[in-house]
Amino acid sequence: MTTATANPLQFLNPFHRPAGALDLGPWIKGLVILSGTFMTAICVLAIGKASLGLSGDLPHLKHFVIMFHVSTVLPCVPLGLYLLLAPKGTPMHKQLGMLWITLMVVTALSTLFIHDGMRLSWIHIFVPLTLRAAWLTISKARRGDIKGHRNEIVSLYLGALMIPGIWAFAIEGRLMNAMLFGWG
């Protein structure tokens, strides 16, 4: 069986590694699994609470840009987790990777339109960091610098996705905070 036709869940088998795959180290892999699983779980919980009407008033849902931002960032969490753990170099990895990078760039750019009058906060530092990492991720993969590609992806996932994600749940008044901790 080739890596192109392999089972997409074979990353669960610790003895299977496609030829030439550059795996994550055990600490980084553990951090990716822990953060990605936790963030996916609290996103699902928050969406579930809001869908059942258990989150109270959500005025954020009236703003198109916020809804667009949330709809592009939410798939990035589980998709990024899958891409970091699944076999690398397959056509599916490349296609899903381009989808993930596109979603990350669109998510980052959409944040510029969320605040009135282009008033930016400290969290907007992740916009140029995301754009830079997205560019480097693609250029390094095309040059064959797989180690550099992996490092950019890991920093993008843990840095530009997880850190703002944690703050989205932690800061009172943000949509994800209201969805998770708000009471109807």
mmCIF file of C-alpha atoms in Angstrom:
data_model
loop_
_atom_site.group_PDB
_atom_site.id
_atom_site.type_symbol
_atom_site.label_atom_id
_atom_site.label_comp_id
_atom_site.label_asym_id
_atom_site.label_seq_id
_atom_site.Cartn_x
_atom_site.Cartn_y
_atom_site.Cartn_z
ATOM 1 C CA MET A 1 0.000 0.000 0.000
ATOM 2 C CA THR A 2 1.441 3.381 -0.919
ATOM 3 C CA THR A 3 1.102 6.519 1.172
ATOM 4 C CA ALA A 4 -1.185 7.986 -1.501
ATOM 5 C CA THR A 5 -3.736 5.206 -0.985
ATOM 6 C CA ALA A 6 -3.139 4.634 2.719
ATOM 7 C CA ASN A 7 -5.810 4.761 5.366
ATOM 8 C CA PRO A 8 -6.116 8.409 6.526
ATOM 9 C CA LEU A 9 -6.253 7.235 10.157
ATOM 10 C CA GLN A 10 -3.009 5.273 9.973
ATOM 11 C CA PHE A 11 -1.236 7.998 11.970
ATOM 12 C CA LEU A 12 -2.740 6.269 15.019
ATOM 13 C CA ASN A 13 -0.399 3.348 14.352
ATOM 14 C CA PRO A 14 2.946 4.361 15.920
ATOM 15 C CA PHE A 15 4.860 1.795 13.824
ATOM 16 C CA HIS A 16 3.754 3.129 10.450
ATOM 17 C CA ARG A 17 5.718 6.056 9.083
ATOM 18 C CA PRO A 18 5.731 6.783 5.341
ATOM 19 C CA ALA A 19 9.160 6.845 3.755
ATOM 20 C CA GLY A 20 10.709 10.293 3.960
ATOM 21 C CA ALA A 21 8.167 11.632 6.453
ATOM 22 C CA LEU A 22 9.577 14.137 8.903
ATOM 23 C CA ASP A 23 7.668 13.405 12.085
ATOM 24 C CA LEU A 24 7.092 15.775 14.972
ATOM 25 C CA GLY A 25 9.161 15.179 18.081
ATOM 26 C CA PRO A 26 7.358 13.627 21.061
ATOM 27 C CA TRP A 27 7.028 16.918 22.999
ATOM 28 C CA ILE A 28 5.726 18.910 20.042
ATOM 29 C CA LYS A 29 3.432 16.067 19.005
ATOM 30 C CA GLY A 30 2.059 15.867 22.548
ATOM 31 C CA LEU A 31 1.530 19.635 22.655
ATOM 32 C CA VAL A 32 -0.229 19.572 19.273
ATOM 33 C CA ILE A 33 -2.474 16.667 20.327
ATOM 34 C CA LEU A 34 -3.293 18.202 23.712
ATOM 35 C CA SER A 35 -3.951 21.736 22.474
ATOM 36 C CA GLY A 36 -5.753 20.685 19.284
ATOM 37 C CA THR A 37 -7.995 18.195 21.065
ATOM 38 C CA PHE A 38 -8.794 20.594 23.897
ATOM 39 C CA MET A 39 -9.516 23.519 21.561
ATOM 40 C CA THR A 40 -11.686 21.343 19.294
ATOM 41 C CA ALA A 41 -13.630 20.087 22.322
ATOM 42 C CA ILE A 42 -14.338 23.542 23.760
ATOM 43 C CA CYS A 43 -15.317 24.850 20.316
ATOM 44 C CA VAL A 44 -17.813 21.999 19.934
ATOM 45 C CA LEU A 45 -19.099 22.599 23.474
ATOM 46 C CA ALA A 46 -19.507 26.351 22.868
ATOM 47 C CA ILE A 47 -21.299 25.818 19.549
ATOM 48 C CA GLY A 48 -23.509 23.158 21.133
ATOM 49 C CA LYS A 49 -24.470 25.447 24.030
ATOM 50 C CA ALA A 50 -25.247 28.317 21.671
ATOM 51 C CA SER A 51 -27.231 26.056 19.329
ATOM 52 C CA LEU A 52 -29.376 24.883 22.218
ATOM 53 C CA GLY A 53 -30.005 28.460 23.355
ATOM 54 C CA LEU A 54 -28.019 28.021 26.562
ATOM 55 C CA SER A 55 -25.625 30.926 25.970
ATOM 56 C CA GLY A 56 -27.933 33.869 26.466
ATOM 57 C CA ASP A 57 -27.931 36.893 24.187
ATOM 58 C CA LEU A 58 -25.267 36.790 21.473
ATOM 59 C CA PRO A 59 -25.256 40.217 19.782
ATOM 60 C CA HIS A 60 -22.055 39.215 17.938
ATOM 61 C CA LEU A 61 -24.151 37.016 15.639
ATOM 62 C CA LYS A 62 -25.625 40.150 14.049
ATOM 63 C CA HIS A 63 -22.217 41.161 12.645
ATOM 64 C CA PHE A 64 -21.366 39.534 9.323
ATOM 65 C CA VAL A 65 -17.602 39.964 9.693
ATOM 66 C CA ILE A 66 -17.542 38.239 13.086
ATOM 67 C CA MET A 67 -19.609 35.343 11.750
ATOM 68 C CA PHE A 68 -17.374 35.107 8.678
ATOM 69 C CA HIS A 69 -14.247 35.141 10.863
ATOM 70 C CA VAL A 70 -15.585 32.426 13.157
ATOM 71 C CA SER A 71 -16.760 30.290 10.229
ATOM 72 C CA THR A 72 -13.272 30.358 8.672
ATOM 73 C CA VAL A 73 -11.305 29.789 11.870
ATOM 74 C CA LEU A 74 -13.338 26.951 13.421
ATOM 75 C CA PRO A 75 -12.447 24.339 10.759
ATOM 76 C CA CYS A 76 -8.763 25.264 11.129
ATOM 77 C CA VAL A 77 -8.529 23.698 14.583
ATOM 78 C CA PRO A 78 -9.429 20.059 13.806
ATOM 79 C CA LEU A 79 -8.111 20.239 10.227
ATOM 80 C CA GLY A 80 -4.733 21.520 11.415
ATOM 81 C CA LEU A 81 -4.601 18.801 14.057
ATOM 82 C CA TYR A 82 -5.305 16.151 11.438
ATOM 83 C CA LEU A 83 -2.704 17.542 9.035
ATOM 84 C CA LEU A 84 -0.004 17.627 11.711
ATOM 85 C CA LEU A 85 -0.641 13.998 12.691
ATOM 86 C CA ALA A 86 -1.587 12.337 9.387
ATOM 87 C CA PRO A 87 0.844 11.004 6.755
ATOM 88 C CA LYS A 88 2.725 13.736 4.926
ATOM 89 C CA GLY A 89 3.351 14.258 1.235
ATOM 90 C CA THR A 90 0.202 12.578 -0.044
ATOM 91 C CA PRO A 91 -2.059 14.364 -2.542
ATOM 92 C CA MET A 92 -4.705 14.591 0.179
ATOM 93 C CA HIS A 93 -2.190 16.189 2.587
ATOM 94 C CA LYS A 94 -1.244 18.765 -0.045
ATOM 95 C CA GLN A 95 -4.851 19.636 -0.925
ATOM 96 C CA LEU A 96 -6.036 19.836 2.679
ATOM 97 C CA GLY A 97 -2.896 21.784 3.559
ATOM 98 C CA MET A 98 -3.662 24.404 0.904
ATOM 99 C CA LEU A 99 -7.246 24.601 2.186
ATOM 100 C CA TRP A 100 -5.939 25.070 5.741
ATOM 101 C CA ILE A 101 -3.469 27.785 4.729
ATOM 102 C CA THR A 102 -6.194 29.572 2.741
ATOM 103 C CA LEU A 103 -8.578 29.452 5.708
ATOM 104 C CA MET A 104 -5.852 30.775 8.025
ATOM 105 C CA VAL A 105 -5.042 33.700 5.697
ATOM 106 C CA VAL A 106 -8.724 34.580 5.193
ATOM 107 C CA THR A 107 -9.281 34.337 8.959
ATOM 108 C CA ALA A 108 -6.343 36.635 9.676
ATOM 109 C CA LEU A 109 -7.394 39.206 7.105
ATOM 110 C CA SER A 110 -11.009 39.180 8.286
ATOM 111 C CA THR A 111 -9.921 40.318 11.768
ATOM 112 C CA LEU A 112 -8.907 43.649 10.289
ATOM 113 C CA PHE A 113 -12.578 44.415 9.630
ATOM 114 C CA ILE A 114 -14.056 43.358 12.966
ATOM 115 C CA HIS A 115 -13.348 46.540 14.945
ATOM 116 C CA ASP A 116 -14.941 49.914 14.251
ATOM 117 C CA GLY A 117 -12.659 52.411 12.572
ATOM 118 C CA MET A 118 -9.854 49.882 12.088
ATOM 119 C CA ARG A 119 -9.061 50.144 15.823
ATOM 120 C CA LEU A 120 -6.573 47.364 16.364
ATOM 121 C CA SER A 121 -5.628 45.610 19.583
ATOM 122 C CA TRP A 122 -2.601 43.579 20.660
ATOM 123 C CA ILE A 123 -4.150 40.386 19.277
ATOM 124 C CA HIS A 124 -3.842 41.787 15.745
ATOM 125 C CA ILE A 125 -0.089 41.105 15.881
ATOM 126 C CA PHE A 126 -1.078 37.629 14.706
ATOM 127 C CA VAL A 127 -2.236 39.008 11.329
ATOM 128 C CA PRO A 128 1.240 39.757 9.927
ATOM 129 C CA LEU A 129 2.659 36.713 11.724
ATOM 130 C CA THR A 130 0.044 34.504 10.037
ATOM 131 C CA LEU A 131 0.635 36.029 6.615
ATOM 132 C CA ARG A 132 4.408 35.624 6.973
ATOM 133 C CA ALA A 133 4.149 32.037 8.203
ATOM 134 C CA ALA A 134 1.676 31.129 5.436
ATOM 135 C CA TRP A 135 4.038 32.491 2.793
ATOM 136 C CA LEU A 136 7.055 30.706 4.300
ATOM 137 C CA THR A 137 5.114 27.456 4.710
ATOM 138 C CA ILE A 138 4.265 27.318 1.018
ATOM 139 C CA SER A 139 7.630 28.548 -0.245
ATOM 140 C CA LYS A 140 9.586 26.118 1.940
ATOM 141 C CA ALA A 141 7.433 23.178 0.841
ATOM 142 C CA ARG A 142 7.934 24.112 -2.823
ATOM 143 C CA ARG A 143 11.708 24.385 -2.304
ATOM 144 C CA GLY A 144 11.758 20.969 -0.651
ATOM 145 C CA ASP A 145 12.734 22.345 2.770
ATOM 146 C CA ILE A 146 10.424 19.950 4.598
ATOM 147 C CA LYS A 147 11.936 20.595 8.042
ATOM 148 C CA GLY A 148 11.423 24.358 7.595
ATOM 149 C CA HIS A 149 7.918 23.718 6.262
ATOM 150 C CA ARG A 150 7.088 21.637 9.323
ATOM 151 C CA ASN A 151 8.484 24.266 11.705
ATOM 152 C CA GLU A 152 6.409 27.024 10.079
ATOM 153 C CA ILE A 153 3.230 24.934 10.227
ATOM 154 C CA VAL A 154 3.755 24.021 13.876
ATOM 155 C CA SER A 155 4.417 27.668 14.800
ATOM 156 C CA LEU A 156 1.363 28.763 12.817
ATOM 157 C CA TYR A 157 -0.852 26.139 14.467
ATOM 158 C CA LEU A 158 0.356 26.624 18.039
ATOM 159 C CA GLY A 159 1.067 30.346 17.801
ATOM 160 C CA ALA A 160 -1.359 32.041 15.446
ATOM 161 C CA LEU A 161 -4.270 29.650 16.018
ATOM 162 C CA MET A 162 -4.061 28.392 19.605
ATOM 163 C CA ILE A 163 -2.967 31.594 21.373
ATOM 164 C CA PRO A 164 -5.721 33.811 19.900
ATOM 165 C CA GLY A 165 -8.130 30.898 20.353
ATOM 166 C CA ILE A 166 -7.389 30.725 24.062
ATOM 167 C CA TRP A 167 -7.946 34.478 24.348
ATOM 168 C CA ALA A 168 -11.210 34.240 22.409
ATOM 169 C CA PHE A 169 -12.531 31.997 25.167
ATOM 170 C CA ALA A 170 -10.817 33.803 28.058
ATOM 171 C CA ILE A 171 -11.698 37.449 27.358
ATOM 172 C CA GLU A 172 -15.143 38.412 28.583
ATOM 173 C CA GLY A 173 -17.340 39.914 25.893
ATOM 174 C CA ARG A 174 -15.854 37.929 22.999
ATOM 175 C CA LEU A 175 -18.205 35.656 21.068
ATOM 176 C CA MET A 176 -16.585 32.346 22.029
ATOM 177 C CA ASN A 177 -16.489 33.418 25.700
ATOM 178 C CA ALA A 178 -20.176 34.323 25.582
ATOM 179 C CA MET A 179 -21.055 31.074 23.825
ATOM 180 C CA LEU A 180 -19.153 28.902 26.316
ATOM 181 C CA PHE A 181 -19.747 30.745 29.591
ATOM 182 C CA GLY A 182 -22.928 32.733 28.892
ATOM 183 C CA TRP A 183 -26.149 31.615 30.479
ATOM 184 C CA GLY A 184 -29.565 31.786 28.869
#
